[in-house]
Amino acid sequence: MEGDCLSCMKYLMFLFNFFIFLGGACLLGLGIWVIVDPTGFREIVAANPLLFTGAYIMLAMGAMLFLLGFLGCCGAIRENKCLLLFFFMFILLIFLAELSAAILAFIFRENLTREFFTKELKKHYQRNNDTDIFSSTWNSVMITFACCGVNGPEDFEDIRHLPYSSLEKATPEACCQRELQSREGMFVNKEACLEGIERFQNRQGCYTVILNSFETYVYLAGALAIGVLAIELFAMIFAMCLFRGIQ
């Protein structure tokens, strides 16, 4: 009976570690994509110290989970106590780090995100300068989502280096309403928009628009994170039980 229980734990341990292995592979792939993405997103990440650090943390976490999932599978199948103990110690550290990061991300999710995006926008945005990847990417986001700045057109009022004339307000062309939400779309009334007439401007901030657009995916990501933590917890329990059961 004890042998059957040990065998069951061994294969359950292998199964849990296989999911950890797959989760690590996904995080590793996502981290690599964010860092090397050729479409311009990497420039926004590079310009924001918080996002830059987060991308590399995600990359490191993915690589570590990938390795530990592999070691856990090998330790379970081969019934190697050294590998199981090594797995348990490191998965415990990762579990605590992920739990702390999730709690901090939940607590500071709104203020921190708005603050950093607004700060970086005001620092690096160069209006209609499409040769600058940061500005070009922001213009594409504002046109595609029919939004303006992080919080609204007021984000551009404090950007002193914008080269607008005395007839124009600080609002960039990308904030003007278009008949079709693309760079090729015709302006509804470009002159009136640049003169500050609000009904021809997109007044809503991109932060709110994008958050609402991806709200479903945010909850899905949260559920996935909880699932990963639960899998890691069960994997640690099975690892210790299997470790104690091996003669």
JSON list of N, CA, C and O in Angstrom, two decimals, residues 118-148:
[
{"chain": "A", "resi": 118, "resn": "THR", "atom": "N", "xyz": [2.91, 58.26, -17.30]},
{"chain": "A", "resi": 118, "resn": "THR", "atom": "CA", "xyz": [2.78, 59.70, -17.50]},
{"chain": "A", "resi": 118, "resn": "THR", "atom": "C", "xyz": [4.15, 60.38, -17.47]},
{"chain": "A", "resi": 118, "resn": "THR", "atom": "O", "xyz": [4.45, 61.25, -18.30]},
{"chain": "A", "resi": 119, "resn": "LYS", "atom": "N", "xyz": [4.97, 59.99, -16.52]},
{"chain": "A", "resi": 119, "resn": "LYS", "atom": "CA", "xyz": [6.32, 60.57, -16.39]},
{"chain": "A", "resi": 119, "resn": "LYS", "atom": "C", "xyz": [7.15, 60.32, -17.64]},
{"chain": "A", "resi": 119, "resn": "LYS", "atom": "O", "xyz": [7.81, 61.22, -18.17]},
{"chain": "A", "resi": 120, "resn": "GLU", "atom": "N", "xyz": [7.13, 59.07, -18.14]},
{"chain": "A", "resi": 120, "resn": "GLU", "atom": "CA", "xyz": [7.93, 58.74, -19.32]},
{"chain": "A", "resi": 120, "resn": "GLU", "atom": "C", "xyz": [7.38, 59.41, -20.58]},
{"chain": "A", "resi": 120, "resn": "GLU", "atom": "O", "xyz": [8.15, 59.81, -21.46]},
{"chain": "A", "resi": 121, "resn": "LEU", "atom": "N", "xyz": [6.06, 59.55, -20.67]},
{"chain": "A", "resi": 121, "resn": "LEU", "atom": "CA", "xyz": [5.47, 60.22, -21.82]},
{"chain": "A", "resi": 121, "resn": "LEU", "atom": "C", "xyz": [5.93, 61.67, -21.88]},
{"chain": "A", "resi": 121, "resn": "LEU", "atom": "O", "xyz": [6.35, 62.18, -22.93]},
{"chain": "A", "resi": 122, "resn": "LYS", "atom": "N", "xyz": [5.86, 62.37, -20.74]},
{"chain": "A", "resi": 122, "resn": "LYS", "atom": "CA", "xyz": [6.27, 63.77, -20.70]},
{"chain": "A", "resi": 122, "resn": "LYS", "atom": "C", "xyz": [7.77, 63.95, -20.92]},
{"chain": "A", "resi": 122, "resn": "LYS", "atom": "O", "xyz": [8.21, 64.99, -21.42]},
{"chain": "A", "resi": 123, "resn": "LYS", "atom": "N", "xyz": [8.52, 62.94, -20.58]},
{"chain": "A", "resi": 123, "resn": "LYS", "atom": "CA", "xyz": [9.97, 63.03, -20.68]},
{"chain": "A", "resi": 123, "resn": "LYS", "atom": "C", "xyz": [10.48, 62.74, -22.10]},
{"chain": "A", "resi": 123, "resn": "LYS", "atom": "O", "xyz": [11.40, 63.39, -22.58]},
{"chain": "A", "resi": 124, "resn": "HIS", "atom": "N", "xyz": [9.85, 61.78, -22.79]},
{"chain": "A", "resi": 124, "resn": "HIS", "atom": "CA", "xyz": [10.40, 61.30, -24.06]},
{"chain": "A", "resi": 124, "resn": "HIS", "atom": "C", "xyz": [9.56, 61.63, -25.30]},
{"chain": "A", "resi": 124, "resn": "HIS", "atom": "O", "xyz": [10.07, 61.52, -26.42]},
{"chain": "A", "resi": 125, "resn": "TYR", "atom": "N", "xyz": [8.30, 61.99, -25.11]},
{"chain": "A", "resi": 125, "resn": "TYR", "atom": "CA", "xyz": [7.43, 62.17, -26.28]},
{"chain": "A", "resi": 125, "resn": "TYR", "atom": "C", "xyz": [7.82, 63.41, -27.08]},
{"chain": "A", "resi": 125, "resn": "TYR", "atom": "O", "xyz": [8.04, 64.49, -26.54]},
{"chain": "A", "resi": 126, "resn": "GLN", "atom": "N", "xyz": [7.90, 63.25, -28.42]},
{"chain": "A", "resi": 126, "resn": "GLN", "atom": "CA", "xyz": [8.29, 64.34, -29.32]},
{"chain": "A", "resi": 126, "resn": "GLN", "atom": "C", "xyz": [7.23, 64.61, -30.38]},
{"chain": "A", "resi": 126, "resn": "GLN", "atom": "O", "xyz": [7.53, 64.90, -31.54]},
{"chain": "A", "resi": 127, "resn": "ARG", "atom": "N", "xyz": [6.01, 64.47, -30.03]},
{"chain": "A", "resi": 127, "resn": "ARG", "atom": "CA", "xyz": [4.86, 64.79, -30.86]},
{"chain": "A", "resi": 127, "resn": "ARG", "atom": "C", "xyz": [4.82, 64.06, -32.19]},
{"chain": "A", "resi": 127, "resn": "ARG", "atom": "O", "xyz": [4.67, 62.86, -32.23]},
{"chain": "A", "resi": 128, "resn": "ASN", "atom": "N", "xyz": [4.99, 64.76, -33.31]},
{"chain": "A", "resi": 128, "resn": "ASN", "atom": "CA", "xyz": [4.83, 64.15, -34.63]},
{"chain": "A", "resi": 128, "resn": "ASN", "atom": "C", "xyz": [6.15, 63.68, -35.24]},
{"chain": "A", "resi": 128, "resn": "ASN", "atom": "O", "xyz": [6.25, 63.46, -36.44]},
{"chain": "A", "resi": 129, "resn": "ASN", "atom": "N", "xyz": [7.17, 63.52, -34.41]},
{"chain": "A", "resi": 129, "resn": "ASN", "atom": "CA", "xyz": [8.47, 63.07, -34.88]},
{"chain": "A", "resi": 129, "resn": "ASN", "atom": "C", "xyz": [8.45, 61.55, -35.04]},
{"chain": "A", "resi": 129, "resn": "ASN", "atom": "O", "xyz": [8.77, 60.80, -34.12]},
{"chain": "A", "resi": 130, "resn": "ASP", "atom": "N", "xyz": [8.08, 61.08, -36.25]},
{"chain": "A", "resi": 130, "resn": "ASP", "atom": "CA", "xyz": [7.97, 59.64, -36.49]},
{"chain": "A", "resi": 130, "resn": "ASP", "atom": "C", "xyz": [9.32, 58.96, -36.63]},
{"chain": "A", "resi": 130, "resn": "ASP", "atom": "O", "xyz": [9.38, 57.73, -36.75]},
{"chain": "A", "resi": 131, "resn": "THR", "atom": "N", "xyz": [10.40, 59.73, -36.66]},
{"chain": "A", "resi": 131, "resn": "THR", "atom": "CA", "xyz": [11.73, 59.11, -36.69]},
{"chain": "A", "resi": 131, "resn": "THR", "atom": "C", "xyz": [12.11, 58.62, -35.29]},
{"chain": "A", "resi": 131, "resn": "THR", "atom": "O", "xyz": [13.02, 57.80, -35.15]},
{"chain": "A", "resi": 132, "resn": "ASP", "atom": "N", "xyz": [11.44, 59.14, -34.27]},
{"chain": "A", "resi": 132, "resn": "ASP", "atom": "CA", "xyz": [11.67, 58.69, -32.90]},
{"chain": "A", "resi": 132, "resn": "ASP", "atom": "C", "xyz": [10.71, 57.54, -32.61]},
{"chain": "A", "resi": 132, "resn": "ASP", "atom": "O", "xyz": [9.49, 57.72, -32.67]},
{"chain": "A", "resi": 133, "resn": "ILE", "atom": "N", "xyz": [11.25, 56.35, -32.30]},
{"chain": "A", "resi": 133, "resn": "ILE", "atom": "CA", "xyz": [10.42, 55.16, -32.16]},
{"chain": "A", "resi": 133, "resn": "ILE", "atom": "C", "xyz": [9.45, 55.29, -30.99]},
{"chain": "A", "resi": 133, "resn": "ILE", "atom": "O", "xyz": [8.30, 54.84, -31.07]},
{"chain": "A", "resi": 134, "resn": "PHE", "atom": "N", "xyz": [9.90, 55.89, -29.89]},
{"chain": "A", "resi": 134, "resn": "PHE", "atom": "CA", "xyz": [9.02, 56.07, -28.73]},
{"chain": "A", "resi": 134, "resn": "PHE", "atom": "C", "xyz": [7.80, 56.90, -29.11]},
{"chain": "A", "resi": 134, "resn": "PHE", "atom": "O", "xyz": [6.65, 56.51, -28.83]},
{"chain": "A", "resi": 135, "resn": "SER", "atom": "N", "xyz": [8.03, 58.05, -29.77]},
{"chain": "A", "resi": 135, "resn": "SER", "atom": "CA", "xyz": [6.93, 58.93, -30.16]},
{"chain": "A", "resi": 135, "resn": "SER", "atom": "C", "xyz": [6.03, 58.28, -31.21]},
{"chain": "A", "resi": 135, "resn": "SER", "atom": "O", "xyz": [4.80, 58.37, -31.15]},
{"chain": "A", "resi": 136, "resn": "SER", "atom": "N", "xyz": [6.65, 57.60, -32.18]},
{"chain": "A", "resi": 136, "resn": "SER", "atom": "CA", "xyz": [5.89, 56.94, -33.23]},
{"chain": "A", "resi": 136, "resn": "SER", "atom": "C", "xyz": [4.98, 55.84, -32.66]},
{"chain": "A", "resi": 136, "resn": "SER", "atom": "O", "xyz": [3.83, 55.69, -33.07]},
{"chain": "A", "resi": 137, "resn": "THR", "atom": "N", "xyz": [5.51, 55.09, -31.70]},
{"chain": "A", "resi": 137, "resn": "THR", "atom": "CA", "xyz": [4.73, 54.03, -31.08]},
{"chain": "A", "resi": 137, "resn": "THR", "atom": "C", "xyz": [3.55, 54.61, -30.30]},
{"chain": "A", "resi": 137, "resn": "THR", "atom": "O", "xyz": [2.42, 54.11, -30.38]},
{"chain": "A", "resi": 138, "resn": "TRP", "atom": "N", "xyz": [3.80, 55.70, -29.55]},
{"chain": "A", "resi": 138, "resn": "TRP", "atom": "CA", "xyz": [2.73, 56.34, -28.81]},
{"chain": "A", "resi": 138, "resn": "TRP", "atom": "C", "xyz": [1.66, 56.89, -29.75]},
{"chain": "A", "resi": 138, "resn": "TRP", "atom": "O", "xyz": [0.46, 56.78, -29.50]},
{"chain": "A", "resi": 139, "resn": "ASN", "atom": "N", "xyz": [2.09, 57.49, -30.89]},
{"chain": "A", "resi": 139, "resn": "ASN", "atom": "CA", "xyz": [1.12, 58.00, -31.87]},
{"chain": "A", "resi": 139, "resn": "ASN", "atom": "C", "xyz": [0.26, 56.87, -32.42]},
{"chain": "A", "resi": 139, "resn": "ASN", "atom": "O", "xyz": [-0.95, 57.02, -32.59]},
{"chain": "A", "resi": 140, "resn": "SER", "atom": "N", "xyz": [0.89, 55.74, -32.71]},
{"chain": "A", "resi": 140, "resn": "SER", "atom": "CA", "xyz": [0.14, 54.59, -33.23]},
{"chain": "A", "resi": 140, "resn": "SER", "atom": "C", "xyz": [-0.88, 54.09, -32.21]},
{"chain": "A", "resi": 140, "resn": "SER", "atom": "O", "xyz": [-2.01, 53.75, -32.56]},
{"chain": "A", "resi": 141, "resn": "VAL", "atom": "N", "xyz": [-0.48, 54.04, -30.94]},
{"chain": "A", "resi": 141, "resn": "VAL", "atom": "CA", "xyz": [-1.39, 53.59, -29.88]},
{"chain": "A", "resi": 141, "resn": "VAL", "atom": "C", "xyz": [-2.57, 54.55, -29.76]},
{"chain": "A", "resi": 141, "resn": "VAL", "atom": "O", "xyz": [-3.73, 54.13, -29.69]},
{"chain": "A", "resi": 142, "resn": "MET", "atom": "N", "xyz": [-2.29, 55.86, -29.77]},
{"chain": "A", "resi": 142, "resn": "MET", "atom": "CA", "xyz": [-3.37, 56.85, -29.61]},
{"chain": "A", "resi": 142, "resn": "MET", "atom": "C", "xyz": [-4.32, 56.84, -30.79]},
{"chain": "A", "resi": 142, "resn": "MET", "atom": "O", "xyz": [-5.54, 57.00, -30.62]},
{"chain": "A", "resi": 143, "resn": "ILE", "atom": "N", "xyz": [-3.80, 56.64, -31.98]},
{"chain": "A", "resi": 143, "resn": "ILE", "atom": "CA", "xyz": [-4.66, 56.58, -33.17]},
{"chain": "A", "resi": 143, "resn": "ILE", "atom": "C", "xyz": [-5.50, 55.32, -33.17]},
{"chain": "A", "resi": 143, "resn": "ILE", "atom": "O", "xyz": [-6.72, 55.34, -33.41]},
{"chain": "A", "resi": 144, "resn": "THR", "atom": "N", "xyz": [-4.88, 54.18, -32.88]},
{"chain": "A", "resi": 144, "resn": "THR", "atom": "CA", "xyz": [-5.57, 52.89, -32.92]},
{"chain": "A", "resi": 144, "resn": "THR", "atom": "C", "xyz": [-6.68, 52.80, -31.89]},
{"chain": "A", "resi": 144, "resn": "THR", "atom": "O", "xyz": [-7.78, 52.31, -32.17]},
{"chain": "A", "resi": 145, "resn": "PHE", "atom": "N", "xyz": [-6.41, 53.28, -30.67]},
{"chain": "A", "resi": 145, "resn": "PHE", "atom": "CA", "xyz": [-7.39, 53.16, -29.59]},
{"chain": "A", "resi": 145, "resn": "PHE", "atom": "C", "xyz": [-8.24, 54.42, -29.42]},
{"chain": "A", "resi": 145, "resn": "PHE", "atom": "O", "xyz": [-9.06, 54.49, -28.49]},
{"chain": "A", "resi": 146, "resn": "ALA", "atom": "N", "xyz": [-8.07, 55.41, -30.30]},
{"chain": "A", "resi": 146, "resn": "ALA", "atom": "CA", "xyz": [-8.84, 56.66, -30.24]},
{"chain": "A", "resi": 146, "resn": "ALA", "atom": "C", "xyz": [-8.77, 57.28, -28.85]},
{"chain": "A", "resi": 146, "resn": "ALA", "atom": "O", "xyz": [-9.79, 57.61, -28.22]},
{"chain": "A", "resi": 147, "resn": "CYS", "atom": "N", "xyz": [-7.55, 57.43, -28.35]},
{"chain": "A", "resi": 147, "resn": "CYS", "atom": "CA", "xyz": [-7.33, 57.99, -27.02]},
{"chain": "A", "resi": 147, "resn": "CYS", "atom": "C", "xyz": [-6.24, 59.06, -27.09]},
{"chain": "A", "resi": 147, "resn": "CYS", "atom": "O", "xyz": [-5.69, 59.30, -28.17]},
{"chain": "A", "resi": 148, "resn": "CYS", "atom": "N", "xyz": [-5.93, 59.66, -25.95]},
{"chain": "A", "resi": 148, "resn": "CYS", "atom": "CA", "xyz": [-4.96, 60.75, -25.95]},
{"chain": "A", "resi": 148, "resn": "CYS", "atom": "C", "xyz": [-4.15, 60.74, -24.66]},
{"chain": "A", "resi": 148, "resn": "CYS", "atom": "O", "xyz": [-4.71, 60.88, -23.56]}
]
